[in-house]
DNA sequence: TGCCATAGTTCCAAAACGAAACTTACCTTG
DNA sequence: CAAGGTAAGTTTCGTTTTGGAACTATGGCA
């Protein structure tokens, strides 16, 4: 079965994961909750590659979790900001954070 | 950056996602919370392929989220059951479920 | 002996990914 | 005005991961 088929699954967990349940997407959203909104910020913060980020941002905008707002028209530049729908993923990020704090202690520090 | 490097990231969300933040893993855990514990049950419920499931189960056991308990010795057979550490992911699954219920309505029904 | 069930494992082609270079469009500085 | 810098992607290419299906192993049952 293809992962994308999950968007119409009977289970709401599966439907949610069809959007945010891949590598990187929740990390982008974490950065959004930390106040980031621009392509280069996400790149620097997460360490993901540029074309993967571009792909994920497109999907997030298509699914109504992020909104693409122009902040410059001369060279076209955009902010990616959480919609209300996106904001409501905060509890999910918080529970994942709490679990990580408790069950995933840091062994060595990393810069990224 | 490799995904596996996230396990030592400064951010607890990233560290959590280094274990459960890929496709399928959270779906397996959902099934565990629904009471499933066997290979064929996970296969039938989630629709993932057999060798991906085998890989994910191995990782989950290695990371202490599931425990592999023999329920038959003659042909060696195992139950995969949540550890305490795994049980504590329940809040995360519940928030993802709630978000899905609210923001991901079902378009067409699917069997899986 | 032959068929069924459970739990994997192996093989191959297709899709996704990581790294790095390239592109576009403007701005600044010499 | 040419050179270099910034922001936001896009392209290319080689490696990994995935999906699908077949195959294996072990034992039960008729």
Short mmCIF file of C-alpha atoms (C1' of nucleotides) in Angstrom, two decimals:
data_model
loop_
_atom_site.label_atom_id
_atom_site.label_comp_id
_atom_site.label_asym_id
_atom_site.label_seq_id
_atom_site.Cartn_x
_atom_site.Cartn_y
_atom_site.Cartn_z
CA UNK A 1 0.00 0.00 0.00
CA UNK A 2 1.19 3.48 -0.81
CA UNK A 3 1.70 5.88 2.04
CA UNK A 4 -0.35 8.56 0.31
CA UNK A 5 -3.41 6.29 0.38
CA UNK A 6 -3.63 6.88 4.11
CA UNK A 7 -5.27 10.26 3.63
CA UNK A 8 -8.64 8.51 3.36
CA UNK A 9 -8.06 5.87 5.99
CA UNK A 10 -10.82 5.24 8.53
CA UNK A 11 -8.38 6.03 11.34
CA UNK A 12 -7.83 9.69 12.22
CA UNK A 13 -4.29 8.95 13.37
CA UNK A 14 -3.49 7.52 9.94
CA UNK A 15 -5.06 10.49 8.19
CA UNK A 16 -2.98 12.88 10.28
CA UNK A 17 0.17 10.91 9.58
CA UNK A 18 -0.52 11.00 5.85
CA UNK A 19 0.42 14.69 6.09
CA UNK A 20 2.84 15.05 8.99
CA UNK A 21 4.01 11.47 9.41
CA UNK A 22 7.12 11.56 7.31
CA UNK A 23 10.67 12.48 8.12
CA UNK A 24 11.21 16.26 8.37
CA UNK A 25 7.67 17.62 8.22
CA UNK A 26 7.15 17.80 11.98
CA UNK A 27 10.61 19.31 12.30
CA UNK A 28 9.61 22.13 9.97
CA UNK A 29 6.52 22.72 12.05
CA UNK A 30 8.62 22.77 15.21
CA UNK A 31 10.65 25.58 13.66
CA UNK A 32 7.45 27.42 12.80
CA UNK A 33 6.38 27.21 16.43
CA UNK A 34 9.81 28.60 17.35
CA UNK A 35 9.05 31.62 15.22
CA UNK A 36 10.80 30.79 11.97
CA UNK A 37 9.12 31.46 8.68
CA UNK A 38 11.72 31.56 5.92
CA UNK A 39 13.36 29.03 3.65
CA UNK A 40 16.92 29.75 4.73
CA UNK A 41 15.93 29.65 8.39
CA UNK A 42 14.44 26.19 8.02
CA UNK A 43 17.51 25.01 6.12
CA UNK A 44 19.89 26.24 8.76
CA UNK A 45 17.85 25.03 11.68
CA UNK A 46 16.88 21.56 10.54
CA UNK A 47 19.81 20.47 8.39
CA UNK A 48 17.58 19.07 5.68
CA UNK A 49 18.43 19.50 2.02
CA UNK A 50 16.98 22.29 -0.06
CA UNK A 51 14.82 20.33 -2.44
CA UNK A 52 13.31 18.24 0.31
CA UNK A 53 12.41 21.39 2.18
CA UNK A 54 10.90 22.89 -0.96
CA UNK A 55 8.80 19.76 -1.42
CA UNK A 56 7.61 19.68 2.18
CA UNK A 57 6.72 23.35 2.24
CA UNK A 58 4.66 22.87 -0.90
CA UNK A 59 2.76 19.99 0.67
CA UNK A 60 2.19 21.87 3.90
CA UNK A 61 0.79 24.83 2.00
CA UNK A 62 -1.40 22.55 -0.15
CA UNK A 63 -2.80 20.88 2.94
CA UNK A 64 -3.61 24.18 4.62
CA UNK A 65 -1.18 23.88 7.50
CA UNK A 66 1.11 26.68 6.35
CA UNK A 67 0.30 29.79 4.38
CA UNK A 68 2.69 31.33 1.88
CA UNK A 69 2.75 35.08 2.32
CA UNK A 70 4.80 37.43 0.18
CA UNK A 71 7.00 39.74 2.18
CA UNK A 72 8.75 41.11 -0.89
CA UNK A 73 7.53 41.51 -4.45
CA UNK A 74 10.58 42.85 -6.28
CA UNK A 75 12.49 39.65 -5.83
CA UNK A 76 9.57 37.37 -4.96
CA UNK A 77 10.08 36.18 -1.41
CA UNK A 78 7.72 34.45 0.95
CA UNK A 79 7.10 33.78 4.61
CA UNK A 80 5.66 30.42 5.57
CA UNK A 81 3.35 30.93 8.51
CA UNK A 82 1.11 28.58 10.46
CA UNK A 83 -2.59 28.72 9.71
CA UNK A 84 -5.12 28.09 12.46
CA UNK A 85 -5.16 24.47 11.35
CA UNK A 86 -1.41 24.39 11.73
CA UNK A 87 -1.46 26.12 15.10
CA UNK A 88 -3.64 23.33 16.39
CA UNK A 89 -0.81 20.87 15.95
CA UNK A 90 0.89 22.50 18.93
CA UNK A 91 -0.38 19.89 21.42
CA UNK A 92 1.09 17.13 19.28
CA UNK A 93 4.50 18.78 19.19
CA UNK A 94 4.34 19.37 22.93
CA UNK A 95 3.60 15.74 23.72
CA UNK A 96 6.43 14.63 21.47
CA UNK A 97 8.72 17.12 23.19
CA UNK A 98 7.73 15.91 26.65
CA UNK A 99 8.29 12.29 25.72
CA UNK A 100 11.68 13.11 24.25
CA UNK A 101 12.71 15.04 27.34
CA UNK A 102 11.83 12.10 29.52
CA UNK A 103 12.87 9.14 27.43
CA UNK A 104 15.55 10.35 25.04
CA UNK A 105 18.41 11.85 27.04
CA UNK A 106 21.18 13.51 25.05
CA UNK A 107 24.38 11.49 24.76
CA UNK A 108 26.64 13.94 22.95
CA UNK A 109 25.90 17.49 21.97
CA UNK A 110 25.52 18.35 18.30
CA UNK A 111 25.53 21.75 16.71
CA UNK A 112 22.50 21.30 14.48
CA UNK B 1 22.21 15.54 7.15
CA UNK B 2 21.29 11.97 7.88
CA UNK B 3 18.07 11.36 9.70
CA UNK B 4 19.69 9.08 12.24
CA UNK B 5 21.89 11.94 13.43
CA UNK B 6 18.83 13.46 15.05
CA UNK B 7 19.00 11.08 18.00
CA UNK B 8 21.52 13.39 19.66
CA UNK B 9 19.97 16.65 18.60
CA UNK B 10 19.57 19.37 21.24
CA UNK B 11 15.82 19.44 20.59
CA UNK B 12 13.69 16.83 22.35
CA UNK B 13 11.17 16.88 19.51
CA UNK B 14 13.92 15.96 17.07
CA UNK B 15 15.19 13.20 19.32
CA UNK B 16 11.70 11.75 19.58
CA UNK B 17 11.23 11.92 15.84
CA UNK B 18 14.52 10.09 15.30
CA UNK B 19 12.66 7.03 16.58
CA UNK B 20 9.00 7.48 15.74
CA UNK B 21 9.17 10.16 13.06
CA UNK B 22 9.24 8.00 10.00
CA UNK B 23 6.52 6.53 7.90
CA UNK B 24 4.72 3.56 9.53
CA UNK B 25 6.25 3.53 13.01
CA UNK B 26 3.49 5.52 14.68
CA UNK B 27 0.95 3.42 12.84
CA UNK B 28 2.41 0.28 14.38
CA UNK B 29 2.18 1.90 17.79
CA UNK B 30 -1.43 2.85 17.13
CA UNK B 31 -2.15 -0.81 16.52
CA UNK B 32 -0.39 -1.70 19.76
CA UNK B 33 -2.64 0.70 21.63
CA UNK B 34 -5.60 -0.98 19.92
CA UNK B 35 -4.47 -4.26 21.43
CA UNK B 36 -2.56 -5.86 18.59
CA UNK B 37 0.72 -7.60 19.25
CA UNK B 38 1.52 -9.95 16.36
CA UNK B 39 3.24 -9.67 13.01
CA UNK B 40 0.27 -10.75 10.91
CA UNK B 41 -2.06 -8.45 12.81
CA UNK B 42 0.12 -5.44 12.06
CA UNK B 43 0.37 -6.49 8.42
CA UNK B 44 -3.36 -6.80 8.00
CA UNK B 45 -4.20 -3.68 9.92
CA UNK B 46 -1.70 -1.23 8.52
CA UNK B 47 -1.18 -2.40 4.96
CA UNK B 48 2.57 -2.01 5.11
CA UNK B 49 4.88 -4.53 3.50
CA UNK B 50 6.37 -7.38 5.46
CA UNK B 51 10.01 -6.43 5.39
CA UNK B 52 9.31 -2.84 6.36
CA UNK B 53 7.31 -4.09 9.32
CA UNK B 54 10.11 -6.46 10.31
CA UNK B 55 12.57 -3.56 10.19
CA UNK B 56 10.37 -1.22 12.21
CA UNK B 57 9.64 -3.82 14.87
CA UNK B 58 13.35 -4.44 15.25
CA UNK B 59 14.03 -0.75 15.75
CA UNK B 60 11.18 -0.36 18.20
CA UNK B 61 12.47 -3.25 20.27
CA UNK B 62 16.03 -1.90 20.14
CA UNK B 63 14.86 1.49 21.35
CA UNK B 64 12.90 0.02 24.24
CA UNK B 65 9.45 1.01 23.05
CA UNK B 66 8.27 -2.53 22.35
CA UNK B 67 9.24 -5.75 24.01
CA UNK B 68 9.47 -9.06 22.13
CA UNK B 69 7.89 -11.80 24.20
CA UNK B 70 7.79 -15.43 23.12
CA UNK B 71 4.30 -16.92 23.19
CA UNK B 72 5.38 -20.17 21.55
CA UNK B 73 8.70 -21.97 21.61
CA UNK B 74 8.18 -24.93 19.28
CA UNK B 75 7.88 -22.74 16.25
CA UNK B 76 9.40 -19.58 17.70
CA UNK B 77 6.68 -16.95 17.80
CA UNK B 78 6.61 -13.58 19.48
CA UNK B 79 4.24 -10.95 20.78
CA UNK B 80 5.30 -7.35 20.46
CA UNK B 81 4.03 -5.46 23.48
CA UNK B 82 4.40 -1.89 24.64
CA UNK B 83 6.88 -1.21 27.41
CA UNK B 84 6.23 1.55 29.95
CA UNK B 85 8.28 3.83 27.74
CA UNK B 86 6.05 2.90 24.83
CA UNK B 87 2.86 3.34 26.83
CA UNK B 88 3.86 6.90 27.51
CA UNK B 89 3.53 7.71 23.83
CA UNK B 90 -0.24 7.45 24.26
CA UNK B 91 -0.72 11.21 24.68
CA UNK B 92 1.08 11.82 21.40
CA UNK B 93 -1.15 9.38 19.56
CA UNK B 94 -4.22 10.94 21.14
CA UNK B 95 -3.30 14.46 20.08
CA UNK B 96 -2.64 13.26 16.53
CA UNK B 97 -5.99 11.47 16.58
CA UNK B 98 -7.84 14.55 17.79
CA UNK B 99 -6.23 16.73 15.16
CA UNK B 100 -7.11 14.24 12.45
CA UNK B 101 -10.70 14.02 13.60
CA UNK B 102 -11.04 17.76 13.44
CA UNK B 103 -8.97 18.67 10.40
CA UNK B 104 -8.85 15.61 8.17
CA UNK B 105 -12.39 14.59 7.32
CA UNK B 106 -12.80 11.35 5.37
CA UNK B 107 -13.58 11.80 1.67
CA UNK B 108 -14.10 8.21 0.57
CA UNK B 109 -14.04 5.09 2.69
CA UNK B 110 -11.17 2.65 2.31
CA UNK B 111 -10.97 -0.90 3.54
CA UNK B 112 -7.50 -0.75 5.07
"C1'" DT C 1 1.78 -36.81 2.51
"C1'" DG C 2 -0.18 -32.55 1.45
"C1'" DC C 3 -2.14 -28.20 2.92
"C1'" DC C 4 -2.46 -24.31 6.24
"C1'" DA C 5 -0.72 -20.70 9.52
"C1'" DT C 6 2.80 -17.61 11.41
"C1'" DA C 7 6.77 -14.96 10.90
"C1'" DG C 8 10.04 -13.63 8.53
"C1'" DT C 9 13.66 -13.07 4.41
"C1'" DT C 10 15.09 -12.25 -0.33
"C1'" DC C 11 14.80 -10.14 -4.85
"C1'" DC C 12 13.95 -6.52 -8.01
"C1'" DA C 13 12.19 -2.27 -9.87
"C1'" DA C 14 10.48 2.27 -8.52
"C1'" DA C 15 10.44 6.14 -5.58
"C1'" DA C 16 12.59 9.09 -2.24
"C1'" DC C 17 16.65 11.11 -0.48
"C1'" DG C 18 21.45 13.61 0.28
"C1'" DA C 19 24.93 16.35 -1.51
"C1'" DA C 20 26.36 19.67 -4.28
"C1'" DA C 21 26.12 22.67 -8.12
"C1'" DC C 22 23.31 25.77 -10.76
"C1'" DT C 23 19.63 29.50 -11.53
"C1'" DT C 24 17.04 33.72 -10.95
"C1'" DA C 25 16.46 38.23 -9.32
"C1'" DC C 26 17.69 41.85 -6.89
"C1'" DC C 27 20.95 44.68 -3.85
"C1'" DT C 28 25.26 46.59 -2.34
"C1'" DT C 29 29.97 48.03 -2.65
"C1'" DG C 30 34.10 49.41 -5.13
"C1'" DC D 1 29.37 49.21 -14.24
"C1'" DA D 2 31.43 44.75 -12.76
"C1'" DA D 3 31.94 41.78 -8.74
"C1'" DG D 4 30.19 39.76 -4.96
"C1'" DG D 5 26.36 38.76 -1.77
"C1'" DT D 6 21.60 37.22 -0.37
"C1'" DA D 7 17.24 34.56 -0.72
"C1'" DA D 8 14.72 31.01 -2.59
"C1'" DG D 9 14.47 27.75 -5.01
"C1'" DT D 10 15.69 23.93 -9.12
"C1'" DT D 11 18.49 20.45 -11.32
"C1'" DT D 12 21.48 16.59 -11.50
"C1'" DC D 13 23.28 12.40 -10.03
"C1'" DG D 14 24.43 8.58 -7.22
"C1'" DT D 15 22.74 6.14 -3.01
"C1'" DT D 16 18.88 4.42 0.15
"C1'" DT D 17 14.53 3.20 1.09
"C1'" DT D 18 10.29 1.43 -0.26
"C1'" DG D 19 6.51 -1.49 -2.49
"C1'" DG D 20 5.27 -5.78 -4.31
"C1'" DA D 21 5.69 -10.31 -4.76
"C1'" DA D 22 7.80 -14.62 -4.19
"C1'" DC D 23 10.31 -17.65 -1.20
"C1'" DT D 24 11.80 -19.96 3.35
"C1'" DA D 25 11.33 -22.11 7.90
"C1'" DT D 26 8.77 -24.53 11.46
"C1'" DG D 27 5.23 -26.93 13.10
"C1'" DG D 28 0.02 -28.27 13.28
"C1'" DC D 29 -3.65 -30.79 11.29
"C1'" DA D 30 -6.45 -33.95 8.08
#
